[in-house]
Coordinates of C-alpha atoms in Angstrom, one line a residue:
X947 CA 104.7 32.6 85.9
X948 CA 101.6 34.6 84.9
X949 CA 98.2 33.0 84.2
X950 CA 97.5 32.6 80.6
X951 CA 94.2 32.2 78.8
X952 CA 93.1 28.8 77.4
X953 CA 93.6 30.3 73.9
X954 CA 97.2 31.2 74.7
X955 CA 97.9 27.8 76.1
X956 CA 96.3 26.0 73.1
X957 CA 98.5 28.1 70.8
X958 CA 101.6 26.6 72.4
X959 CA 100.7 23.2 70.8
X960 CA 101.3 22.0 67.2
X961 CA 98.2 21.9 65.0
X962 CA 98.0 18.1 65.6
X963 CA 99.1 18.3 69.3
X964 CA 97.8 15.9 71.9
X965 CA 97.1 16.2 75.6
X966 CA 96.5 13.1 77.6
X967 CA 94.9 13.8 81.0
X968 CA 92.9 11.6 83.3
X969 CA 93.4 8.8 80.7
X970 CA 91.6 10.8 78.0
X971 CA 93.3 12.2 74.9
X972 CA 92.5 15.5 73.4
X973 CA 93.7 15.8 69.7
X974 CA 94.3 19.1 67.9
X975 CA 94.2 22.7 69.1
X976 CA 90.4 22.9 69.2
X977 CA 90.2 19.9 71.6
X978 CA 93.1 21.2 73.6
X979 CA 91.4 24.6 74.0
X980 CA 88.2 22.9 75.2
X981 CA 90.2 20.7 77.7
X982 CA 92.0 23.8 79.0
X983 CA 88.7 25.7 79.4
X984 CA 87.4 22.8 81.5
X985 CA 90.5 22.6 83.6
X986 CA 90.5 26.4 84.2
X987 CA 87.1 26.0 85.9
X988 CA 88.8 24.1 88.8
X989 CA 90.5 26.1 91.4
X990 CA 94.1 24.8 92.0
X991 CA 97.7 25.8 92.6
X992 CA 100.8 24.1 91.2
X993 CA 104.3 24.0 92.7
X994 CA 107.1 22.6 90.5
X995 CA 109.2 20.2 92.5
X996 CA 111.6 19.1 89.8
X997 CA 112.3 19.7 86.1
X998 CA 114.5 17.9 83.6
X999 CA 114.8 17.7 79.9
X1000 CA 116.3 19.0 76.7
X1001 CA 115.3 20.5 73.3
X1002 CA 113.1 17.4 72.5
X1003 CA 111.3 16.6 75.8
X1004 CA 110.7 18.0 79.3
X1005 CA 109.4 16.3 82.4
X1006 CA 108.1 18.2 85.4
X1007 CA 107.0 16.9 88.7
X1008 CA 104.5 19.2 90.4
X1009 CA 102.5 19.2 93.6
X1010 CA 98.9 20.3 92.8
X1011 CA 96.6 21.4 95.5
X1012 CA 93.1 22.7 95.4
X1013 CA 89.4 22.1 95.9
X1014 CA 89.4 18.4 94.8
X1015 CA 89.6 15.0 96.4
X1016 CA 93.0 13.8 97.7
X1017 CA 94.5 17.3 97.5
X1018 CA 97.5 17.8 97.3
X1019 CA 98.4 15.3 94.5
X1020 CA 101.8 14.8 92.8
X1021 CA 101.6 15.0 89.0
X1022 CA 104.2 14.2 86.3
X1023 CA 103.9 16.3 83.2
X1024 CA 105.7 14.9 80.1
X1025 CA 106.1 17.3 77.2
X1026 CA 107.4 16.3 73.8
X1027 CA 108.5 19.3 71.8
X1028 CA 108.6 20.0 68.0
X1029 CA 110.0 23.1 66.4
X1030 CA 109.4 25.3 69.5
X1031 CA 105.9 24.0 70.1
X1032 CA 104.4 21.2 72.3
X1033 CA 103.6 18.1 70.2
X1034 CA 102.3 16.2 73.2
X1035 CA 101.6 16.5 76.9
X1036 CA 100.9 13.5 79.1
X1037 CA 99.7 14.3 82.6
X1038 CA 100.1 11.4 85.1
X1039 CA 98.8 11.5 88.7
X1040 CA 100.8 9.7 91.3
X1041 CA 97.8 8.3 93.2

């Protein structure tokens, strides 16, 4: 997978999309763009360990390592899809 800009990532969400990360919700593309810009400032690598889902929802389990406390950490990413876009993304750490 190639790296994508925060703008590219935000455009994958519905206009009213929601990202929940670190127990904070980011509503709408503008907030998702800001969230992604903040995340991009952290140096990390992701390795997908498992993936399952269908046309309505996808769940990924990933190992994330980088310059942060408790690295590496397992994360679960739960995507809910709508008409080819992401309606919601919930990121759950397995600490």
